[in-house]
């Protein structure tokens, strides 16, 4: 940790403590806060990186309607990439967006019944598919095909080399022939309209490539990213040449916060998805291409002092999804210098902390953590407190706070 990082994190600790102390009512823990100054700075930087191309907000990485709205109000942002059809319907009904693309196929027949019965919702929401079976599910949910359903194709963007597939295991659509076959099926099928395509290169966008403690691995990751970007550019162009003969596509979505520059450099791509770069979770700390400002934190109070050199906070076990490992645990962030213990880690009911600040912490003091993944923090919390400077300026509901579990 550099001296400037140390100072910044101590200032953050003091600032957030002041904001909480000044709140008119005691706040129960975990206290989730979003630093609006950092959030807005990250939004501006993402837009700078995207250049002339639009950023579609990846709602999975935010999960707070007020923050999705805040991002969409920034220059260069338009539309939402949603992770649940019920969520997409909510965002449309509440007026947050009338341009919502599903990031994943849906099998929710109840939500599909609501979609096909609403011409307004059907005009605003695009379903994502990679198999004809996804079309069958839509048809099973409707009695009439009078309302056309917007469709986009999810095309695998993984790197294939040496007989291996590197990247998220998402779509079976890989080569031009399989994509073309499904595209022609959609175009010819009554009640559907092919309007877009997506190629999410998660092996580029979602993998840190400049980790100080893993220099050799980071070099390999950067080489694999370069190979992936090069291979995908050729394949995107080949597929696009055929797709645009079948349908007049409105958009081609690609990438994520960690791949903005390489994604928008591809002329086929018309927009890039981003969400994690707004809140900057722990897993986004070590990218060569950008350095976002941490914007989301959760605070826990010291509830015990097992010994003079330790401090134990109440709760804390908010573990991120993905491959099990230390990088999925929350990071004790402020005050700086705290560490999880090897035997207990971040626990459901308590989290013991070591490091030199632990001796200075008293029962009742707040310790601030960062979640490893963006958005997942708010699945556990009903309210996000928005902080500007040293003040809580607003307290807004998360999806969970609105009573939804998408």
Coordinates of N, CA and C in Angstrom, one line a residue, residues 9 12-14 16-17 20 29-33 297-305 310-316 330-340 351-355 357-370:
X9 N -7.4 6.3 2.4 CA -8.3 5.3 3.1 C -8.6 5.8 4.6
X12 N -11.1 8.5 4.1 CA -12.4 7.9 3.8 C -13.1 7.4 5.1
X13 N -12.3 6.7 6.0 CA -12.7 6.2 7.3 C -13.3 7.4 8.1
X14 N -12.6 8.5 8.2 CA -13.1 9.6 8.9 C -14.3 10.3 8.3
X16 N -16.6 8.8 6.2 CA -17.8 8.0 6.4 C -18.3 7.9 7.8
X17 N -17.4 7.9 8.7 CA -17.8 8.0 10.2 C -18.6 9.3 10.5
X20 N -22.1 9.1 9.0 CA -23.0 8.2 9.7 C -23.4 8.9 11.1
X29 N -26.4 -1.9 11.1 CA -25.4 -2.6 10.2 C -26.0 -3.8 9.6
X30 N -25.5 -4.2 8.5 CA -24.4 -3.6 7.7 C -25.0 -2.3 7.1
X31 N -24.1 -1.2 7.1 CA -24.5 0.1 6.5 C -23.9 0.2 5.2
X32 N -24.7 0.1 4.1 CA -24.2 0.2 2.8 C -24.2 1.7 2.3
X33 N -23.0 2.1 1.8 CA -22.9 3.5 1.3 C -22.3 3.5 -0.1
X297 N -19.3 0.7 -0.3 CA -18.7 0.1 0.9 C -19.8 -0.4 1.9
X298 N -19.5 -1.3 2.8 CA -20.4 -1.6 3.8 C -19.7 -1.5 5.2
X299 N -20.4 -0.9 6.1 CA -19.8 -0.7 7.4 C -20.3 -1.7 8.5
X300 N -19.4 -2.2 9.3 CA -19.8 -3.1 10.4 C -19.1 -2.5 11.7
X301 N -19.8 -2.7 12.8 CA -19.3 -2.2 14.1 C -18.5 -3.2 14.9
X302 N -17.5 -2.8 15.5 CA -16.7 -3.6 16.4 C -17.6 -4.0 17.6
X303 N -17.8 -5.3 17.7 CA -18.7 -5.8 18.8 C -17.9 -6.5 19.9
X304 N -16.6 -6.9 19.6 CA -15.8 -7.6 20.6 C -14.4 -7.2 20.5
X305 N -13.6 -7.4 21.6 CA -12.2 -7.3 21.6 C -11.6 -8.5 22.2
X310 N -6.7 -7.4 18.7 CA -7.7 -7.8 17.7 C -9.0 -7.0 17.9
X311 N -9.8 -7.0 16.8 CA -11.1 -6.4 16.9 C -12.1 -7.3 16.1
X312 N -13.2 -7.6 16.6 CA -14.2 -8.5 15.9 C -15.4 -7.7 15.6
X313 N -15.8 -7.6 14.4 CA -17.0 -6.9 14.0 C -18.2 -7.9 13.9
X314 N -19.4 -7.4 14.0 CA -20.6 -8.2 13.9 C -21.0 -8.4 12.4
X315 N -21.1 -9.7 12.0 CA -21.4 -10.0 10.6 C -20.2 -9.9 9.7
X316 N -20.5 -9.8 8.4 CA -19.4 -9.6 7.5 C -19.2 -10.7 6.4
X330 N -14.8 -10.3 1.3 CA -14.8 -8.9 1.4 C -13.5 -8.4 1.9
X331 N -13.1 -7.1 1.5 CA -11.8 -6.6 1.8 C -12.0 -5.6 3.0
X332 N -11.4 -5.8 4.1 CA -11.4 -4.7 5.2 C -10.6 -3.5 4.6
X333 N -11.3 -2.4 4.5 CA -10.7 -1.3 3.7 C -10.3 -0.1 4.5
X334 N -11.2 0.3 5.4 CA -10.9 1.5 6.2 C -11.4 1.3 7.7
X335 N -10.5 1.5 8.6 CA -9.1 2.1 8.4 C -8.2 1.1 7.7
X336 N -7.2 1.6 7.1 CA -6.3 0.7 6.3 C -5.4 -0.1 7.2
X337 N -5.0 -1.3 6.7 CA -4.1 -2.2 7.5 C -4.7 -3.3 8.2
X338 N -6.0 -3.5 8.1 CA -6.7 -4.6 8.8 C -6.7 -5.8 7.8
X339 N -6.8 -7.0 8.5 CA -6.8 -8.2 7.7 C -7.7 -9.2 8.3
X340 N -8.3 -10.1 7.4 CA -9.1 -11.2 7.9 C -8.2 -12.2 8.5
X351 N -16.7 -11.4 12.3 CA -15.5 -11.4 11.5 C -14.3 -10.8 12.3
X352 N -13.4 -11.6 12.8 CA -12.3 -11.1 13.6 C -11.2 -10.4 12.6
X353 N -10.6 -9.4 13.1 CA -9.7 -8.6 12.3 C -8.4 -8.4 13.0
X354 N -7.3 -8.6 12.3 CA -5.9 -8.3 12.8 C -5.3 -7.2 12.1
X355 N -4.1 -6.8 12.4 CA -3.4 -5.7 11.8 C -3.3 -4.6 12.8
X357 N -4.2 -1.4 13.1 CA -5.4 -0.6 13.5 C -6.3 -1.3 14.5
X358 N -6.3 -2.7 14.5 CA -7.2 -3.4 15.3 C -7.0 -3.1 16.8
X359 N -5.8 -2.8 17.2 CA -5.5 -2.5 18.6 C -6.1 -1.1 19.0
X360 N -6.3 -0.3 18.0 CA -6.8 1.1 18.3 C -8.3 1.1 18.3
X361 N -8.9 0.1 17.7 CA -10.4 0.1 17.6 C -11.1 -0.2 18.9
X362 N -12.2 0.5 19.2 CA -12.9 0.2 20.4 C -14.3 -0.3 20.0
X363 N -14.9 -1.0 21.0 CA -16.3 -1.5 20.7 C -17.2 -0.3 20.3
X364 N -17.9 -0.6 19.2 CA -18.8 0.5 18.6 C -18.2 1.2 17.4
X365 N -16.9 1.1 17.2 CA -16.3 1.7 16.1 C -16.7 1.1 14.8
X366 N -16.8 1.8 13.7 CA -17.1 1.3 12.4 C -15.9 0.9 11.6
X367 N -16.0 -0.3 11.0 CA -15.0 -0.7 10.0 C -15.7 -0.8 8.7
X368 N -15.0 -0.3 7.6 CA -15.6 -0.3 6.3 C -15.0 -1.3 5.4
X369 N -15.8 -2.1 4.7 CA -15.4 -3.2 3.8 C -15.8 -2.9 2.4
X370 N -15.1 -3.5 1.4 CA -15.5 -3.5 0.0 C -15.9 -4.9 -0.3

